[in-house]
Amino acid sequence: MEKTIVSTGKTIDLAIEAALNQLGLDRDSVSVMVLQQAKSGFLGFGAQPAKVQLTYEVPDPVVEKATEQPKSALGSASRSKPKATAIPGVTPEPVKPEAPKASKPEAPKSEAPKAPRQDKPKTPRPEKKPEAPKEPKVYAPAEAGSTEEQIELFIKGLLEHMGSQAVPHCEKVEANTYKVDLVGDDLGYLIGRRGDTLDAIQHLTNYTINRGLDGHVRVNVDAECYREKREESLRRYARKKAQQVLKARRRTTLEPMNAYERHVIHAALQDMDNITTHSTGVEPNRRVVIEYVR
């Protein structure tokens, strides 16, 4: 009789191994059908495990037959023993009954007393000290009529139209560069998928502010340090892909990214030996190509 079991894992081999360990069988005793290939996703998003179905044989249930009733000892004995035939002139010898054999009494088995189980003393785990809560950053109010005030007023009005209660705080970090932090609750939808909404707010702010100013300024909009975390994730991703290119000595093309993300990839790999990067394609499907060079 055949039975099936479904198992998942990071890879197809790991999913098969998990099912075999659960069944206690070897690889030759089962047949495998792949239900779903594993998907790694990008930076943890959209990842899917591999899924397989294993088919194996189990013995059919045994149907017990009805036990026959034992026949009488007298009847069996009469059939098993041959009948004695009388010979004329010969006196049959009397059959001596066999003496019953004395059965020796079995000596009682003495069981050795089991030693009491000694549990090993558990070593206490060191208690983790709770991390001290970070103190909220204190922002200085923007001066009246300054560029910082204009940026804050524009972003505040934009957020009100989006139904958000977040508060923008702007500060000047360089000569023509300003940084805006959005502070409030539930900032996830202001960040958007891979920072798309945050990029849109930043683009509108740069366009509006530079339209009424002499010269050009750059405004960077961030929320919950998303930009810093995203840059670190992109650097790790770039180094991982570059190592794969060095090992295979074949170029690889990354998924579409905006100009800011492509710049982070290029900067992370610019000093790496035997690796060069360039961009290809047209917006919004422009991609970074990581290539091996001798």
mmCIF file of C-alpha atoms in Angstrom:
data_model
loop_
_atom_site.group_PDB
_atom_site.id
_atom_site.type_symbol
_atom_site.label_atom_id
_atom_site.label_comp_id
_atom_site.label_asym_id
_atom_site.label_seq_id
_atom_site.Cartn_x
_atom_site.Cartn_y
_atom_site.Cartn_z
ATOM 1 C CA MET A 1 0.000 0.000 0.000
ATOM 2 C CA GLU A 2 1.371 3.432 -0.951
ATOM 3 C CA LYS A 3 1.386 6.479 1.295
ATOM 4 C CA THR A 4 2.574 10.051 0.714
ATOM 5 C CA ILE A 5 4.047 12.832 2.828
ATOM 6 C CA VAL A 6 4.662 16.498 1.980
ATOM 7 C CA SER A 7 7.762 18.252 3.321
ATOM 8 C CA THR A 8 9.284 21.738 2.986
ATOM 9 C CA GLY A 9 12.781 23.131 3.338
ATOM 10 C CA LYS A 10 15.138 25.877 2.185
ATOM 11 C CA THR A 11 16.236 23.629 -0.682
ATOM 12 C CA ILE A 12 14.818 20.512 -2.326
ATOM 13 C CA ASP A 13 17.554 18.334 -0.775
ATOM 14 C CA LEU A 14 16.826 19.687 2.707
ATOM 15 C CA ALA A 15 13.085 19.086 2.255
ATOM 16 C CA ILE A 16 13.742 15.467 1.163
ATOM 17 C CA GLU A 17 16.151 14.918 4.059
ATOM 18 C CA ALA A 18 13.605 16.221 6.582
ATOM 19 C CA ALA A 19 10.939 13.828 5.271
ATOM 20 C CA LEU A 20 13.335 10.847 5.286
ATOM 21 C CA ASN A 21 14.323 11.597 8.894
ATOM 22 C CA GLN A 22 10.659 11.742 9.850
ATOM 23 C CA LEU A 23 9.878 8.424 8.144
ATOM 24 C CA GLY A 24 13.101 6.658 9.113
ATOM 25 C CA LEU A 25 13.675 5.537 5.508
ATOM 26 C CA ASP A 26 16.552 5.843 3.060
ATOM 27 C CA ARG A 27 16.524 7.653 -0.287
ATOM 28 C CA ASP A 28 16.079 4.459 -2.358
ATOM 29 C CA SER A 29 12.865 3.506 -0.530
ATOM 30 C CA VAL A 30 10.848 6.522 -1.685
ATOM 31 C CA SER A 31 9.912 8.320 -4.882
ATOM 32 C CA VAL A 32 10.074 12.123 -4.925
ATOM 33 C CA MET A 33 7.909 14.646 -6.771
ATOM 34 C CA VAL A 34 8.843 18.351 -6.604
ATOM 35 C CA LEU A 35 5.780 20.484 -5.876
ATOM 36 C CA GLN A 36 7.480 23.879 -5.591
ATOM 37 C CA GLN A 37 10.966 25.200 -6.276
ATOM 38 C CA ALA A 38 12.653 27.320 -3.593
ATOM 39 C CA LYS A 39 12.731 31.086 -4.162
ATOM 40 C CA SER A 40 15.276 33.171 -2.282
ATOM 41 C CA GLY A 41 13.548 36.489 -2.949
ATOM 42 C CA PHE A 42 15.378 39.762 -2.529
ATOM 43 C CA LEU A 43 16.688 40.787 0.895
ATOM 44 C CA GLY A 44 14.232 38.426 2.574
ATOM 45 C CA PHE A 45 11.153 39.606 0.629
ATOM 46 C CA GLY A 46 9.173 37.099 -1.430
ATOM 47 C CA ALA A 47 11.159 34.059 -0.256
ATOM 48 C CA GLN A 48 9.417 30.687 -0.631
ATOM 49 C CA PRO A 49 10.607 27.283 0.636
ATOM 50 C CA ALA A 50 10.968 24.238 -1.545
ATOM 51 C CA LYS A 51 8.096 21.729 -1.301
ATOM 52 C CA VAL A 52 8.305 18.027 -2.194
ATOM 53 C CA GLN A 53 5.996 15.001 -2.001
ATOM 54 C CA LEU A 54 7.447 11.605 -1.039
ATOM 55 C CA THR A 55 5.672 8.328 -1.872
ATOM 56 C CA TYR A 56 6.614 5.173 0.012
ATOM 57 C CA GLU A 57 5.350 1.603 0.455
ATOM 58 C CA VAL A 58 3.886 0.259 3.689
ATOM 59 C CA PRO A 59 2.878 -3.392 4.292
ATOM 60 C CA ASP A 60 -0.810 -4.247 3.873
ATOM 61 C CA PRO A 61 -2.699 -4.871 7.121
ATOM 62 C CA VAL A 62 -2.722 -8.588 8.086
ATOM 63 C CA VAL A 63 -6.195 -10.124 8.480
ATOM 64 C CA GLU A 64 -6.158 -12.646 11.298
ATOM 65 C CA LYS A 65 -7.744 -16.014 10.439
ATOM 66 C CA ALA A 66 -10.226 -17.573 12.812
ATOM 67 C CA THR A 67 -8.440 -20.106 14.973
ATOM 68 C CA GLU A 68 -9.752 -23.649 14.648
ATOM 69 C CA GLN A 69 -11.141 -25.241 17.732
ATOM 70 C CA PRO A 70 -8.734 -27.903 19.104
ATOM 71 C CA LYS A 71 -9.928 -31.395 18.643
ATOM 72 C CA SER A 72 -10.331 -33.623 21.659
ATOM 73 C CA ALA A 73 -7.210 -35.274 22.941
ATOM 74 C CA LEU A 74 -8.962 -38.614 22.990
ATOM 75 C CA GLY A 75 -9.881 -38.477 19.354
ATOM 76 C CA SER A 76 -6.422 -37.355 18.264
ATOM 77 C CA ALA A 77 -4.775 -39.977 20.392
ATOM 78 C CA SER A 78 -6.989 -42.702 18.980
ATOM 79 C CA ARG A 79 -6.126 -41.657 15.427
ATOM 80 C CA SER A 80 -2.425 -41.273 16.094
ATOM 81 C CA LYS A 81 -1.912 -44.662 17.787
ATOM 82 C CA PRO A 82 -2.197 -47.734 15.538
ATOM 83 C CA LYS A 83 -4.646 -50.399 16.585
ATOM 84 C CA ALA A 84 -3.070 -53.579 18.023
ATOM 85 C CA THR A 85 -3.937 -56.728 16.060
ATOM 86 C CA ALA A 86 -4.299 -60.001 17.963
ATOM 87 C CA ILE A 87 -2.060 -62.890 16.731
ATOM 88 C CA PRO A 88 -3.272 -66.382 17.619
ATOM 89 C CA GLY A 89 -0.990 -68.314 20.018
ATOM 90 C CA VAL A 90 0.985 -65.197 21.032
ATOM 91 C CA THR A 91 0.370 -63.525 24.354
ATOM 92 C CA PRO A 92 0.757 -59.769 24.005
ATOM 93 C CA GLU A 93 3.146 -58.104 26.389
ATOM 94 C CA PRO A 94 1.539 -55.755 28.810
ATOM 95 C CA VAL A 95 2.336 -52.131 28.060
ATOM 96 C CA LYS A 96 4.076 -50.520 30.999
ATOM 97 C CA PRO A 97 2.879 -47.027 31.719
ATOM 98 C CA GLU A 98 5.647 -44.468 31.500
ATOM 99 C CA ALA A 99 6.567 -42.857 34.764
ATOM 100 C CA PRO A 100 5.932 -39.136 34.727
ATOM 101 C CA LYS A 101 9.134 -37.133 34.520
ATOM 102 C CA ALA A 102 9.768 -34.984 37.529
ATOM 103 C CA SER A 103 10.100 -31.395 36.450
ATOM 104 C CA LYS A 104 12.855 -29.455 38.121
ATOM 105 C CA PRO A 105 11.648 -26.324 39.804
ATOM 106 C CA GLU A 106 13.083 -23.269 38.125
ATOM 107 C CA ALA A 107 15.105 -21.001 40.311
ATOM 108 C CA PRO A 108 13.617 -17.538 40.558
ATOM 109 C CA LYS A 109 15.550 -15.009 38.509
ATOM 110 C CA SER A 110 17.026 -12.319 40.616
ATOM 111 C CA GLU A 111 16.918 -8.935 38.955
ATOM 112 C CA ALA A 112 19.763 -6.615 39.709
ATOM 113 C CA PRO A 113 18.545 -3.413 41.301
ATOM 114 C CA LYS A 114 18.670 -0.514 38.883
ATOM 115 C CA ALA A 115 20.835 2.370 39.878
ATOM 116 C CA PRO A 116 18.846 5.528 40.474
ATOM 117 C CA ARG A 117 19.066 7.958 37.560
ATOM 118 C CA GLN A 118 21.060 10.997 38.380
ATOM 119 C CA ASP A 119 20.066 14.105 36.493
ATOM 120 C CA LYS A 120 22.872 16.422 35.600
ATOM 121 C CA PRO A 121 22.539 19.759 37.294
ATOM 122 C CA LYS A 122 21.419 22.369 34.833
ATOM 123 C CA THR A 123 23.735 25.316 34.521
ATOM 124 C CA PRO A 124 21.787 28.521 34.891
ATOM 125 C CA ARG A 125 21.756 30.668 31.793
ATOM 126 C CA PRO A 126 23.119 34.147 32.176
ATOM 127 C CA GLU A 127 20.340 36.639 32.289
ATOM 128 C CA LYS A 128 20.311 39.152 29.477
ATOM 129 C CA LYS A 129 20.400 42.676 30.649
ATOM 130 C CA PRO A 130 17.601 44.723 29.157
ATOM 131 C CA GLU A 131 18.830 47.332 26.744
ATOM 132 C CA ALA A 132 18.405 50.854 27.890
ATOM 133 C CA PRO A 133 15.813 52.680 25.783
ATOM 134 C CA LYS A 134 17.307 55.177 23.392
ATOM 135 C CA GLU A 135 16.607 58.760 24.222
ATOM 136 C CA PRO A 136 14.550 60.519 21.551
ATOM 137 C CA LYS A 137 16.494 62.932 19.401
ATOM 138 C CA VAL A 138 15.867 66.588 20.163
ATOM 139 C CA TYR A 139 15.342 68.778 17.097
ATOM 140 C CA ALA A 140 15.943 72.515 17.091
ATOM 141 C CA PRO A 141 13.076 74.563 15.644
ATOM 142 C CA ALA A 142 13.689 75.979 12.180
ATOM 143 C CA GLU A 143 14.356 79.694 11.892
ATOM 144 C CA ALA A 144 11.581 81.822 10.448
ATOM 145 C CA GLY A 145 11.986 82.400 6.720
ATOM 146 C CA SER A 146 14.832 79.877 6.387
ATOM 147 C CA THR A 147 15.080 77.110 3.795
ATOM 148 C CA GLU A 148 14.599 74.566 6.593
ATOM 149 C CA GLU A 149 11.234 76.139 7.437
ATOM 150 C CA GLN A 150 10.113 76.100 3.797
ATOM 151 C CA ILE A 151 11.007 72.413 3.519
ATOM 152 C CA GLU A 152 9.163 71.522 6.735
ATOM 153 C CA LEU A 153 6.038 73.474 5.715
ATOM 154 C CA PHE A 154 5.883 71.809 2.290
ATOM 155 C CA ILE A 155 6.350 68.271 3.623
ATOM 156 C CA LYS A 156 3.870 68.854 6.459
ATOM 157 C CA GLY A 157 1.192 69.939 3.991
ATOM 158 C CA LEU A 158 1.978 66.956 1.773
ATOM 159 C CA LEU A 159 1.656 64.537 4.699
ATOM 160 C CA GLU A 160 -1.674 66.074 5.742
ATOM 161 C CA HIS A 161 -3.061 65.375 2.266
ATOM 162 C CA MET A 162 -1.844 61.766 2.675
ATOM 163 C CA GLY A 163 -3.699 61.467 6.004
ATOM 164 C CA SER A 164 -0.503 61.146 8.059
ATOM 165 C CA GLN A 165 0.177 62.740 11.449
ATOM 166 C CA ALA A 166 3.979 62.453 11.068
ATOM 167 C CA VAL A 167 6.028 65.581 11.802
ATOM 168 C CA PRO A 168 8.996 66.581 9.554
ATOM 169 C CA HIS A 169 12.188 67.955 11.135
ATOM 170 C CA CYS A 170 14.755 69.510 8.778
ATOM 171 C CA GLU A 171 18.413 70.328 9.427
ATOM 172 C CA LYS A 172 21.276 71.504 7.253
ATOM 173 C CA VAL A 173 24.095 68.942 7.029
ATOM 174 C CA GLU A 174 26.284 70.496 4.297
ATOM 175 C CA ALA A 175 26.466 73.639 2.217
ATOM 176 C CA ASN A 176 23.626 72.724 -0.149
ATOM 177 C CA THR A 177 22.324 69.519 1.480
ATOM 178 C CA TYR A 178 19.425 69.214 3.922
ATOM 179 C CA LYS A 179 18.207 66.161 5.824
ATOM 180 C CA VAL A 180 14.571 65.641 6.842
ATOM 181 C CA ASP A 181 13.511 63.123 9.503
ATOM 182 C CA LEU A 182 9.854 62.072 9.619
ATOM 183 C CA VAL A 183 8.840 61.437 13.238
ATOM 184 C CA GLY A 184 5.621 59.742 14.350
ATOM 185 C CA ASP A 185 3.754 56.444 14.579
ATOM 186 C CA ASP A 186 3.012 53.933 11.785
ATOM 187 C CA LEU A 187 5.623 55.249 9.361
ATOM 188 C CA GLY A 188 5.668 52.005 7.390
ATOM 189 C CA TYR A 189 3.223 53.163 4.735
ATOM 190 C CA LEU A 190 5.211 56.414 4.306
ATOM 191 C CA ILE A 191 8.304 54.323 3.540
ATOM 192 C CA GLY A 192 6.485 52.021 1.125
ATOM 193 C CA ARG A 193 7.790 48.932 -0.643
ATOM 194 C CA ARG A 194 11.576 49.218 -0.826
ATOM 195 C CA GLY A 195 11.253 52.946 0.001
ATOM 196 C CA ASP A 196 9.153 53.837 -3.066
ATOM 197 C CA THR A 197 6.814 56.197 -1.181
ATOM 198 C CA LEU A 198 9.723 57.816 0.649
ATOM 199 C CA ASP A 199 11.497 58.385 -2.671
ATOM 200 C CA ALA A 200 8.371 60.009 -4.103
ATOM 201 C CA ILE A 201 8.124 62.429 -1.140
ATOM 202 C CA GLN A 202 11.811 63.262 -1.535
ATOM 203 C CA HIS A 203 11.462 63.837 -5.288
ATOM 204 C CA LEU A 204 8.466 66.173 -4.892
ATOM 205 C CA THR A 205 10.250 68.108 -2.142
ATOM 206 C CA ASN A 206 13.411 68.618 -4.216
ATOM 207 C CA TYR A 207 11.382 69.723 -7.233
ATOM 208 C CA THR A 208 9.257 72.208 -5.277
ATOM 209 C CA ILE A 209 12.018 73.739 -3.124
ATOM 210 C CA ASN A 210 14.491 74.197 -5.996
ATOM 211 C CA ARG A 211 11.838 75.896 -8.116
ATOM 212 C CA GLY A 212 11.733 78.912 -5.793
ATOM 213 C CA LEU A 213 15.431 79.148 -4.868
ATOM 214 C CA ASP A 214 18.531 80.562 -6.518
ATOM 215 C CA GLY A 215 20.947 77.721 -7.128
ATOM 216 C CA HIS A 216 20.335 74.070 -6.351
ATOM 217 C CA VAL A 217 19.904 72.280 -3.021
ATOM 218 C CA ARG A 218 19.509 68.589 -2.255
ATOM 219 C CA VAL A 219 16.915 67.361 0.249
ATOM 220 C CA ASN A 220 17.197 63.837 1.701
ATOM 221 C CA VAL A 221 14.008 62.544 3.364
ATOM 222 C CA ASP A 222 14.250 59.626 5.813
ATOM 223 C CA ALA A 223 12.018 57.808 8.333
ATOM 224 C CA GLU A 224 13.099 55.468 11.155
ATOM 225 C CA CYS A 225 16.676 55.434 9.732
ATOM 226 C CA TYR A 226 15.395 53.503 6.706
ATOM 227 C CA ARG A 227 18.029 54.943 4.362
ATOM 228 C CA GLU A 228 20.899 53.818 6.583
ATOM 229 C CA LYS A 229 19.473 50.301 7.031
ATOM 230 C CA ARG A 230 18.716 49.998 3.315
ATOM 231 C CA GLU A 231 22.239 51.073 2.346
ATOM 232 C CA GLU A 232 23.779 48.455 4.659
ATOM 233 C CA SER A 233 21.504 45.736 3.211
ATOM 234 C CA LEU A 234 22.470 46.734 -0.337
ATOM 235 C CA ARG A 235 26.188 46.644 0.525
ATOM 236 C CA ARG A 236 25.872 43.121 1.942
ATOM 237 C CA TYR A 237 23.863 42.049 -1.103
ATOM 238 C CA ALA A 238 26.449 43.541 -3.487
ATOM 239 C CA ARG A 239 29.383 41.808 -1.761
ATOM 240 C CA LYS A 240 27.552 38.457 -1.799
ATOM 241 C CA LYS A 241 26.824 38.720 -5.536
ATOM 242 C CA ALA A 242 30.401 39.818 -6.239
ATOM 243 C CA GLN A 243 31.771 36.721 -4.473
ATOM 244 C CA GLN A 244 29.537 34.554 -6.655
ATOM 245 C CA VAL A 245 30.870 36.306 -9.761
ATOM 246 C CA LEU A 246 34.484 35.744 -8.655
ATOM 247 C CA LYS A 247 33.822 32.058 -8.018
ATOM 248 C CA ALA A 248 32.004 31.399 -11.319
ATOM 249 C CA ARG A 249 33.970 34.012 -13.339
ATOM 250 C CA ARG A 250 30.725 34.976 -15.031
ATOM 251 C CA ARG A 251 28.892 38.267 -14.847
ATOM 252 C CA THR A 252 25.516 38.649 -13.187
ATOM 253 C CA THR A 253 22.726 41.205 -13.616
ATOM 254 C CA LEU A 254 20.845 42.434 -10.550
ATOM 255 C CA GLU A 255 17.159 43.270 -10.389
ATOM 256 C CA PRO A 256 15.921 46.758 -11.378
ATOM 257 C CA MET A 257 16.888 49.534 -8.950
ATOM 258 C CA ASN A 258 16.508 53.286 -8.810
ATOM 259 C CA ALA A 259 19.465 55.641 -9.233
ATOM 260 C CA TYR A 260 20.116 55.924 -5.479
ATOM 261 C CA GLU A 261 20.283 52.148 -4.968
ATOM 262 C CA ARG A 262 22.483 51.666 -8.051
ATOM 263 C CA HIS A 263 24.885 54.291 -6.710
ATOM 264 C CA VAL A 264 25.176 52.352 -3.423
ATOM 265 C CA ILE A 265 25.999 49.133 -5.336
ATOM 266 C CA HIS A 266 28.641 50.844 -7.492
ATOM 267 C CA ALA A 267 30.267 52.503 -4.463
ATOM 268 C CA ALA A 268 30.336 49.255 -2.453
ATOM 269 C CA LEU A 269 32.254 47.357 -5.184
ATOM 270 C CA GLN A 270 34.429 50.083 -6.699
ATOM 271 C CA ASP A 271 37.567 48.997 -4.772
ATOM 272 C CA MET A 272 37.079 45.229 -5.143
ATOM 273 C CA ASP A 273 39.746 43.376 -7.142
ATOM 274 C CA ASN A 274 38.764 41.693 -10.429
ATOM 275 C CA ILE A 275 35.264 43.209 -10.241
ATOM 276 C CA THR A 276 33.751 45.978 -12.331
ATOM 277 C CA THR A 277 30.189 47.316 -12.403
ATOM 278 C CA HIS A 278 28.069 49.243 -14.879
ATOM 279 C CA SER A 279 24.374 49.968 -15.411
ATOM 280 C CA THR A 280 22.242 48.822 -18.322
ATOM 281 C CA GLY A 281 18.652 49.272 -19.438
ATOM 282 C CA VAL A 282 16.169 52.130 -19.351
ATOM 283 C CA GLU A 283 14.320 53.523 -16.341
ATOM 284 C CA PRO A 284 12.452 52.189 -14.445
ATOM 285 C CA ASN A 285 14.044 48.845 -15.403
ATOM 286 C CA ARG A 286 17.669 49.987 -15.248
ATOM 287 C CA ARG A 287 19.906 47.368 -13.627
ATOM 288 C CA VAL A 288 23.440 46.981 -12.267
ATOM 289 C CA VAL A 289 25.737 44.464 -13.984
ATOM 290 C CA ILE A 290 28.576 42.942 -11.895
ATOM 291 C CA GLU A 291 31.310 41.582 -14.165
ATOM 292 C CA TYR A 292 34.549 39.642 -13.644
ATOM 293 C CA VAL A 293 37.743 41.162 -15.099
ATOM 294 C CA ARG A 294 41.279 39.743 -15.080
#
